[in-house]
Short mmCIF file of C-alpha atoms in Angstrom, two decimals:
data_model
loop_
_atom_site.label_atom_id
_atom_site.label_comp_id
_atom_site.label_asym_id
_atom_site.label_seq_id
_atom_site.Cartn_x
_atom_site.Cartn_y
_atom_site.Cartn_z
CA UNK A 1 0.00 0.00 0.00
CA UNK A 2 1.47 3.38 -0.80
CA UNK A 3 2.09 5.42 1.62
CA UNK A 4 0.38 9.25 2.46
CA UNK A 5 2.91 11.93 1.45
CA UNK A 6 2.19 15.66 1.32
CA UNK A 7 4.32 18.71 0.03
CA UNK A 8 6.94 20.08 2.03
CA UNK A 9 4.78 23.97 2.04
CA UNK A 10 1.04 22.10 3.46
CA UNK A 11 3.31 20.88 6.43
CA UNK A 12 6.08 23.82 6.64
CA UNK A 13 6.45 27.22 6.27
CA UNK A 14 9.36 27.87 3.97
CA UNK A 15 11.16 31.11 3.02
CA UNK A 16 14.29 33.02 1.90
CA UNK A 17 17.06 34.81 3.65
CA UNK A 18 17.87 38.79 3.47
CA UNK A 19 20.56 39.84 1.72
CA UNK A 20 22.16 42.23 4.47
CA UNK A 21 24.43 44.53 3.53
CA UNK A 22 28.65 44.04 4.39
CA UNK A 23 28.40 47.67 5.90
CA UNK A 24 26.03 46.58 8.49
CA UNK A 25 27.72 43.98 9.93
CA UNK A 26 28.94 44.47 13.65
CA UNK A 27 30.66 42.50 16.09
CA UNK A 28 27.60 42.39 18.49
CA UNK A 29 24.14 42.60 18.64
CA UNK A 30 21.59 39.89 17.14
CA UNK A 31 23.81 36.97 15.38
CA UNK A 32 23.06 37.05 11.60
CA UNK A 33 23.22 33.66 10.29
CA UNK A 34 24.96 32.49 7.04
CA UNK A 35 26.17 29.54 5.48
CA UNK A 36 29.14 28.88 7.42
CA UNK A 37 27.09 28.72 10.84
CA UNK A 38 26.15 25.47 9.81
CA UNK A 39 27.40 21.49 8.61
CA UNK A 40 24.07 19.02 8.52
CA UNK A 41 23.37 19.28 12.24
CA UNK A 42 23.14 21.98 14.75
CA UNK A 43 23.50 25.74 14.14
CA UNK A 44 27.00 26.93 15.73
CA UNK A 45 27.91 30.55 16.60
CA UNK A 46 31.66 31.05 17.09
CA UNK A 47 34.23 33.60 17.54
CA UNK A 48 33.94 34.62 14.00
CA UNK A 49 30.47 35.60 14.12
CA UNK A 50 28.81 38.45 12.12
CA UNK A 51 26.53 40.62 13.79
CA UNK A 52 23.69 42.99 12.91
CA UNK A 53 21.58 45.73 14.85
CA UNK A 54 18.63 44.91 16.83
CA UNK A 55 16.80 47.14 15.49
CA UNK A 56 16.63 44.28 12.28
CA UNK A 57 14.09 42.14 14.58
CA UNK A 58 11.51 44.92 14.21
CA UNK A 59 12.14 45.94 10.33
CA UNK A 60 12.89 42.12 8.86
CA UNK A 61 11.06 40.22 11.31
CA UNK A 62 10.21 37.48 7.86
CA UNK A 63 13.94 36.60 8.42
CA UNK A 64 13.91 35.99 12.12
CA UNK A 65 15.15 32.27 13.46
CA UNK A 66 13.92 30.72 16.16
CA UNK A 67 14.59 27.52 17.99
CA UNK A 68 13.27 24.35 15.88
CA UNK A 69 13.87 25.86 12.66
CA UNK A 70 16.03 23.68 10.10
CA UNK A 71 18.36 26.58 7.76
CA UNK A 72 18.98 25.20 4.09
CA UNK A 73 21.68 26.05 1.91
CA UNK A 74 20.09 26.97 -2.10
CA UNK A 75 23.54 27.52 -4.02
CA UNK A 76 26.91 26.76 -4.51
CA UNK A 77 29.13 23.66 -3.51
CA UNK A 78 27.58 23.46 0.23
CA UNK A 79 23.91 23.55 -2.01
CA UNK A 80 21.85 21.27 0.55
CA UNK A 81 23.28 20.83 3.52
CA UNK A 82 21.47 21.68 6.43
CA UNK A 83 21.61 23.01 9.97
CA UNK A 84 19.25 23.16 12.99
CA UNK A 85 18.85 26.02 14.96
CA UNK A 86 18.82 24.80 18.87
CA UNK A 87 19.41 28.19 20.60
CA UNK A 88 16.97 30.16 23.13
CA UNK A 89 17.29 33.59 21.72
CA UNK A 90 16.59 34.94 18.39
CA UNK A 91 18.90 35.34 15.21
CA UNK A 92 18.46 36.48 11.60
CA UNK A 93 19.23 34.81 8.63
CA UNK A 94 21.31 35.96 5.56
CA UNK A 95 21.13 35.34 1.66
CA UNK A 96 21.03 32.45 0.25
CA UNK A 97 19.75 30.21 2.72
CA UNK A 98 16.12 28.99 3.08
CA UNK A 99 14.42 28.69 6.14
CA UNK A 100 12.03 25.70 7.21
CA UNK A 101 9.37 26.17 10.05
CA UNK A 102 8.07 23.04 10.26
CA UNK A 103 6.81 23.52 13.99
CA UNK A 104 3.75 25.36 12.96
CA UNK A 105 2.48 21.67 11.82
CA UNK A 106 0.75 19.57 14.08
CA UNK A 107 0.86 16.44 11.73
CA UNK A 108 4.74 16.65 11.50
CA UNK A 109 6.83 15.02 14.62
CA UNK A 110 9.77 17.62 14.90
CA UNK A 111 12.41 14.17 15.27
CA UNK A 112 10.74 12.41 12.17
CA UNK A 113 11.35 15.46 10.11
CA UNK A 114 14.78 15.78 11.47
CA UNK A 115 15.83 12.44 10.17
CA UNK A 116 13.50 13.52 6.50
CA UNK A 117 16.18 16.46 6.23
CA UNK A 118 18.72 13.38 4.97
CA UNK A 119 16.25 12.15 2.39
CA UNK A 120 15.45 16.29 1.83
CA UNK A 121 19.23 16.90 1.21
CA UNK A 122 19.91 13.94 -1.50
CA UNK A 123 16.44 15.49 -3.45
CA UNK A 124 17.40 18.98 -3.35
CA UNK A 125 20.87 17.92 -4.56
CA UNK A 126 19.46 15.50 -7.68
CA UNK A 127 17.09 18.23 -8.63
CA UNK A 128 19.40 21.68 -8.13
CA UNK A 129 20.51 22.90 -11.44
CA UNK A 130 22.42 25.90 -12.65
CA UNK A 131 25.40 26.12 -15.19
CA UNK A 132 28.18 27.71 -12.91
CA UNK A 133 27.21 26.55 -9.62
CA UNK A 134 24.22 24.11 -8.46
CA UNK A 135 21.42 26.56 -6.54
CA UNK A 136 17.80 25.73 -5.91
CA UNK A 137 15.05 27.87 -4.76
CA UNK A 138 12.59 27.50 -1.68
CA UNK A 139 9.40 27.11 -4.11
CA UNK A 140 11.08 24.31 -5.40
CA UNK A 141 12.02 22.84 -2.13
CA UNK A 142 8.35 23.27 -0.84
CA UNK A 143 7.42 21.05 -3.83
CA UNK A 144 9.31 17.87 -2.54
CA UNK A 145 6.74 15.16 -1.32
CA UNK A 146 7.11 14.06 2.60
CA UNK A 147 5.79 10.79 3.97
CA UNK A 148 3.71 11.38 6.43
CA UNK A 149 1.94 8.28 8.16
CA UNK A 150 0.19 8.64 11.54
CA UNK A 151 1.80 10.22 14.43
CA UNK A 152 2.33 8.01 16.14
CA UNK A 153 3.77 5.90 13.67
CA UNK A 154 6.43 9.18 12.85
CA UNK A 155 7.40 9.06 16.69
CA UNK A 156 8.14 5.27 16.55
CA UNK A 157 9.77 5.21 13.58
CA UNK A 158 12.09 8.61 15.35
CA UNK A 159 12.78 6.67 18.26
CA UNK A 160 14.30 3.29 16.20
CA UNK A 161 16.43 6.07 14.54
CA UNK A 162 17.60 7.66 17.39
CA UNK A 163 18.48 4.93 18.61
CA UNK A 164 20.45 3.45 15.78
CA UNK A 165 21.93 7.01 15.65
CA UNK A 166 23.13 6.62 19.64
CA UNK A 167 24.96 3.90 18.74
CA UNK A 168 26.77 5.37 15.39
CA UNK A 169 27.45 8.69 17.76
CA UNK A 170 28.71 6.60 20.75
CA UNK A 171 31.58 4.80 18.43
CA UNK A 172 32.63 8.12 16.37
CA UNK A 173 33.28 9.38 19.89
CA UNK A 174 35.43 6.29 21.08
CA UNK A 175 37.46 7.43 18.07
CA UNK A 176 37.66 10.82 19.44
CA UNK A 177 38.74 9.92 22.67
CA UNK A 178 41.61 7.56 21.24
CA UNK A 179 42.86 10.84 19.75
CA UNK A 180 42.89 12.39 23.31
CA UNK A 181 44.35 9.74 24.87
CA UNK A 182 47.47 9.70 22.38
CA UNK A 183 47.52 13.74 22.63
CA UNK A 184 47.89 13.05 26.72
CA UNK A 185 50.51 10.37 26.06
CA UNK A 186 52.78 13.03 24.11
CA UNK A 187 52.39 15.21 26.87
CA UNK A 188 53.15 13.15 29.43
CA UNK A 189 56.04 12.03 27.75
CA UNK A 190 57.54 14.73 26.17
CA UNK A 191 55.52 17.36 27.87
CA UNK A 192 54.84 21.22 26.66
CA UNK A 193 56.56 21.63 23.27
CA UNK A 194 57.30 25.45 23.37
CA UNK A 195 57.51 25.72 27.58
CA UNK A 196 59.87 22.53 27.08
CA UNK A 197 59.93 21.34 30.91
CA UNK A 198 61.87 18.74 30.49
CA UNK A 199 64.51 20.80 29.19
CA UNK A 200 64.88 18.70 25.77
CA UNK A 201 67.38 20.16 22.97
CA UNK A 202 65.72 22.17 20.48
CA UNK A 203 66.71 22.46 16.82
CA UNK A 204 65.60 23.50 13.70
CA UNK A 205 63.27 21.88 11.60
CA UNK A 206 65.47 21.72 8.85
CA UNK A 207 68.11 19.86 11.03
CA UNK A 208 65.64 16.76 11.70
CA UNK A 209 64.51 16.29 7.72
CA UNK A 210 66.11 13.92 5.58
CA UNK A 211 69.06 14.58 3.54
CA UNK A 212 66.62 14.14 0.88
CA UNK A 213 63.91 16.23 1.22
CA UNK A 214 63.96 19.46 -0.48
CA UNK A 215 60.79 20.70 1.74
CA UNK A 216 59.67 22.42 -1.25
CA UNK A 217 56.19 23.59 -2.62
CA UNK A 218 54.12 20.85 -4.96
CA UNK A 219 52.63 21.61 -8.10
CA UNK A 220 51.34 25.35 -8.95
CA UNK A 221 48.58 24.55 -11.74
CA UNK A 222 47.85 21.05 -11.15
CA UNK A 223 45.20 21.41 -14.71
CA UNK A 224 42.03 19.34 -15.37
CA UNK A 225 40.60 16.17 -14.06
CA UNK A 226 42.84 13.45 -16.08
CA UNK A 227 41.71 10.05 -16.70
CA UNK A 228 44.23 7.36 -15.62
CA UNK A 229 46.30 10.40 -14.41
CA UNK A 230 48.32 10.47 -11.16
CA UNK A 231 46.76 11.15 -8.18
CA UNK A 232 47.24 14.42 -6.66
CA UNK A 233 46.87 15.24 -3.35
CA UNK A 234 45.25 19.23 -2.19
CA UNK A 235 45.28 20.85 1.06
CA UNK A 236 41.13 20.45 1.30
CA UNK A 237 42.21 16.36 1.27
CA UNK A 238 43.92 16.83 4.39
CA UNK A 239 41.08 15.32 6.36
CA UNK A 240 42.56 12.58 8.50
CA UNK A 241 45.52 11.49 9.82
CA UNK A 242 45.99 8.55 7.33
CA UNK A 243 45.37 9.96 3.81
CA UNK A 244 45.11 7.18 0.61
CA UNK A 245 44.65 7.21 -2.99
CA UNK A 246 41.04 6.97 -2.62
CA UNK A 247 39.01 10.06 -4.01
CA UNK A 248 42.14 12.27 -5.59
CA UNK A 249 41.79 14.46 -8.05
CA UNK A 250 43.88 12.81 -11.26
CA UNK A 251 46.34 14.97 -13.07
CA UNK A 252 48.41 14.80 -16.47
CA UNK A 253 51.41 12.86 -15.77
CA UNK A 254 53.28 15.29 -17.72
CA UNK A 255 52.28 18.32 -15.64
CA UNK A 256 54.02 15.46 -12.33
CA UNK A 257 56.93 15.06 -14.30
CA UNK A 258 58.04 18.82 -14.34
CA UNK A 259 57.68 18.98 -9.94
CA UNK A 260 59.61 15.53 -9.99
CA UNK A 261 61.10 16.70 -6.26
CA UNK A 262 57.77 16.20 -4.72
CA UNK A 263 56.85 12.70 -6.01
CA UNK A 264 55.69 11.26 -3.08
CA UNK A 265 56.93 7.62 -1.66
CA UNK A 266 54.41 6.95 0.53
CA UNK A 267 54.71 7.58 4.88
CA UNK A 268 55.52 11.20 4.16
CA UNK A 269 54.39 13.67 6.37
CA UNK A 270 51.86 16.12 4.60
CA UNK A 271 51.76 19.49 5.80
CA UNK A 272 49.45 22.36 4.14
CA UNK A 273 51.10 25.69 3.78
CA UNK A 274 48.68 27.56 2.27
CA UNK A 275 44.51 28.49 3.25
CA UNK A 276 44.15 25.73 6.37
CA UNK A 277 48.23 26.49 7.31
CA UNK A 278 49.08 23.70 10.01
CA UNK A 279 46.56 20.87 9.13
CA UNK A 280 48.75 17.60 8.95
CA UNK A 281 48.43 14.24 7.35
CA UNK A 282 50.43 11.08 6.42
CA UNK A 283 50.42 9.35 3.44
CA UNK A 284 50.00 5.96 3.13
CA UNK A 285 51.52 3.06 1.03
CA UNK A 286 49.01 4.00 -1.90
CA UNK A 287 50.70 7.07 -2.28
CA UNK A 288 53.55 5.91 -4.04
CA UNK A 289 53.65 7.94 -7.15
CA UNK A 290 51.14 10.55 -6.40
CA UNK A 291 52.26 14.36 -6.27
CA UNK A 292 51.11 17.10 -4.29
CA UNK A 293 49.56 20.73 -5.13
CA UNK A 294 51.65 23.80 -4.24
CA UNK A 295 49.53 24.21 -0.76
CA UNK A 296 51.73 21.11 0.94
CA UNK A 297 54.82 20.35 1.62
CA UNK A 298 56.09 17.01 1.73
CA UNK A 299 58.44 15.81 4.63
CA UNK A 300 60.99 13.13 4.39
CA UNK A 301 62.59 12.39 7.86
CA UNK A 302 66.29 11.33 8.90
CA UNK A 303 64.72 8.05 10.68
CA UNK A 304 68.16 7.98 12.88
CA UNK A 305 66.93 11.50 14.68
CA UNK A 306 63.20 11.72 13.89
CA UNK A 307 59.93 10.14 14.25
CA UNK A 308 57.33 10.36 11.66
CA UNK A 309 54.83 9.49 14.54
CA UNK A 310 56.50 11.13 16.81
CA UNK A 311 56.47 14.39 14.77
CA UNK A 312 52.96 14.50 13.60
CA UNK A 313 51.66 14.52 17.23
CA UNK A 314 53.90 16.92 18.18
CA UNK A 315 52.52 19.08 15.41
CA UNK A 316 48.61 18.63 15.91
CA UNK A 317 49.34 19.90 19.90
CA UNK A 318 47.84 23.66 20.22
CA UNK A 319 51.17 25.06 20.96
CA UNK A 320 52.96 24.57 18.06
CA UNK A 321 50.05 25.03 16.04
CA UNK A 322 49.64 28.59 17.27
CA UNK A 323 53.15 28.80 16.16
CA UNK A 324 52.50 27.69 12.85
CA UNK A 325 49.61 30.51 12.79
CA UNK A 326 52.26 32.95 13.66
CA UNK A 327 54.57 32.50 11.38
CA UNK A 328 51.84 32.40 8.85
CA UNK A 329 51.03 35.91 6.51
CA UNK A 330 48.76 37.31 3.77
CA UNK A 331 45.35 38.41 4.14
CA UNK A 332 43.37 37.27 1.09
CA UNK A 333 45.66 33.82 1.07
CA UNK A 334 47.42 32.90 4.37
CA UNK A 335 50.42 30.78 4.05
CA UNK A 336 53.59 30.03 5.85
CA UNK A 337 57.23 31.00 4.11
CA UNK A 338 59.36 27.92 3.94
CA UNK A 339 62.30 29.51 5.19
CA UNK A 340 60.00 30.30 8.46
CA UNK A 341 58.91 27.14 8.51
CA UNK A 342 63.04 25.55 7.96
CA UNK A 343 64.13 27.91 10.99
CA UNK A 344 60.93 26.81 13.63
CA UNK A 345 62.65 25.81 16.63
CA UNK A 346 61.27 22.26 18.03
CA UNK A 347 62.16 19.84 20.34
CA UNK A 348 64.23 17.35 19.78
CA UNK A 349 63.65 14.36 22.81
CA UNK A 350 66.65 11.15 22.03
CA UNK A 351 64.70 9.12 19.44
CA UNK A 352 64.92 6.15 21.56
CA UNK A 353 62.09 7.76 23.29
CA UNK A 354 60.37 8.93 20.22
CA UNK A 355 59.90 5.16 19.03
CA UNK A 356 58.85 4.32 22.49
CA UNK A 357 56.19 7.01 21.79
CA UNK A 358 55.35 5.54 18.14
CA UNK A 359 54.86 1.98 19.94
CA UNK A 360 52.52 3.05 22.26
CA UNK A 361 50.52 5.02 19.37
CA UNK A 362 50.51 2.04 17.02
CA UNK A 363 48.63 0.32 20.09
CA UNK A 364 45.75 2.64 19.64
CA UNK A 365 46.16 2.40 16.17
CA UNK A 366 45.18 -0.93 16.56
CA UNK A 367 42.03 -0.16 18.44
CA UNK A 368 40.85 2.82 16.17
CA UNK A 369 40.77 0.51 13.28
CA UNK A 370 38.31 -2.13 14.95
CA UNK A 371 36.27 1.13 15.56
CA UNK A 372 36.46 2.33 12.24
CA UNK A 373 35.31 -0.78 11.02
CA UNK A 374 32.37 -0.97 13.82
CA UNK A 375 31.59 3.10 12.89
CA UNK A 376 31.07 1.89 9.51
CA UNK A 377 29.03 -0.66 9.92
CA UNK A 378 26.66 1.41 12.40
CA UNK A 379 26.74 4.33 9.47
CA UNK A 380 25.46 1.55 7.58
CA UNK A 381 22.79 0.19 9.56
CA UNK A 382 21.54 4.02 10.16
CA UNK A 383 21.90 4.19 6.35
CA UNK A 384 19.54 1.22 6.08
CA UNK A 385 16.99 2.49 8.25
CA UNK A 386 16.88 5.31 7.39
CA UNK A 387 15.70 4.47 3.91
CA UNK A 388 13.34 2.01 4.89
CA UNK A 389 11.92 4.56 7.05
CA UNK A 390 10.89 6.96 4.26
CA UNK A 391 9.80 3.97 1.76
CA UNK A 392 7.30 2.60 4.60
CA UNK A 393 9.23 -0.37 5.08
CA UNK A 394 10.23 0.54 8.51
CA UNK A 395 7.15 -0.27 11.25
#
């Protein structure tokens, strides 16, 4: 039996953002939201937020957020993705973004539609168009078809997905706290890099590279997609600590050929340079014969004085990442000078006790990959249900 679905505006009130001028922005007052306030799940207001005057709440009260509503992104590359706004006080929203109400329904269980905003998210995506850049507008959005079975049914079928959510949520933060406990190991160990209480020898940077490396920039124009090309890694794939072939952009071997000197191995240190300066990775074995893009710098190590482990911990601590920060310059592109980066001072503990360190971490290596495999199986099983749930195949 098909199930009862109804459009997105009988349910919801929908509408567009304001497009508030730059020259009324402020750094307090009412928070205006825009599209980087929010990454498919709550609304977040941090230290770079942009503020408007009060008096806004009166003259574009339309645009006025409130706790419940969902904020939806209409163009660009971020086109669909979603936020929830959770907070007790008022904000207003900016251009751009559409804004969902769907707590003026009484047929519509505020966790059912939650989950819906998944389903919501893959439609708007399929059906966004637009030659430069994908974009979508709210009357289209309000045409999307919900399921909508009884209440009751909704709140059932929200509490098997909250559930299967708990446990997804639960594992990603075991992984989390692996990556705390290995943070507290380097500090106990090798305590405060820049404070240096232990009193450790500190060189520089360019003293504990190998012989080899030329710590130089990747390629500057990496060109077009390239089919069977070689992979090439970018500072925006810098997203974990293990980075593989997986998902790279593939570039002319010929364009590789002519930055030879950063041909990558495979278990070099990847550090970006340039936009995100700081952000580390390592490459793995798949890596062999990729390149890199001119925003990261590769780093060979002289394994007789220098951990690779050792090293990228001692990197991701805040302390020598608000070095790195320092160091860093520009104000439309922020990026670090290699001869800065060559002359950073760093601590250099015997490395005897660096691959004491590197033991201990390959330990919880060990354990974050049996929860990696255990957080992709529950993404799974949320993934399943999830679909079922909207089909009608759920309860």
């Amino acid at each position: 039996m098909k199930q009862k679905t109804q459009t997105l505006t009988t349910v919801c009130a929908i509408k567009n953002g304001f497009a508030f001028k730059s020259k009324d922005y402020l750094t307090k007052g009412i928070p205006l939201l825009r599209i980087s306030n929010f990454n498919d799940g709550e609304v977040y207001i941090n230290d770079n937020q942009i503020y408007v005057d009060a008096k806004y709440l009166k003259s574009k009260n339309d645009f006025i957020v409130e706790k419940g509503d969902v904020l939806i992104a209409l163009s660009g590359a971020t086109t669909g993705k979603y936020g929830i706004y959770n907070f007790d006080f008022p904000s207003l929203l900016n251009q751009r973004i559409g804004l969902i109400k769907s707590g003026e329904s009484d047929t519509l269980n505020s966790r059912y539609f939650y989950y819906y905003l998944n389903i919501l998210k893959s439609e708007i995506l399929r059906n966004a168009g637009g030659a430069a850049q994908p974009n979508i507008s709210t009357k289209k959005i309000g045409t999307f078809e919900i399921p909508l079975p009884p209440l009751e049914t909704q709140k059932r079928i929200a509490q098997i997905l909250d559930d299967a959510a708990a446990l997804r949520d639960t594992t990603a933060q075991l992984l989390k706290e692996y990556d705390l406990l290995a943070q507290s190991i380097f500090l106990e160990m090798f305590g405060d890099p820049v404070m240096n209480p232990k009193e450790w020898i500190k060189t520089r940077f360019a003293n504990l590279v190998s012989s080899n490396c030329p710590l130089t920039y990747g390629i500057v124009q990496p060109g077009d997609e390239y089919e069977n090309g070689i992979p090439c890694v970018r500072p925006v794939d810098l997203t974990s600590q293990y980075i593989s072939v997986d998902n790279l952009k593939k570039i002319d071997p010929a364009i590789s050929n002519k930055f030879s000197r950063t041909i990558l191995e495979g278990g070099e240190i990847l550090l970006s340079v340039r936009g995100s300066v700081g952000v580390i990775s390592i490459a793995d074995d798949s890596l062999k014969g990729a390149n890199v893009t001119r925003g990261i710098v590769p780093i060979w190590f002289d394994k007789k004085i220098s951990n690779r482990l050792y090293f990228y911990y001692l990197y991701k601590t805040k302390r020598i990442q608000n070095q790195i920060k320092r160091l860093s310059k520009g104000a439309t592109l922020v990026q670090i000078n290699l001869k800065d980066l060559r002359e950073l001072k760093i601590i250099q503990p015997p490395i005897e006790l660096q691959n004491q360190f590197a033991n201990k971490i390959a330990l919880i290596e060990q354990q974050k990959a049996l929860a990696k495999q255990e957080l992709q199986e529950s993404e799974d099983l949320f993934n399943c249900l999830l679909q079922k749930a909207f089909k009608g195949e759920l309860v």
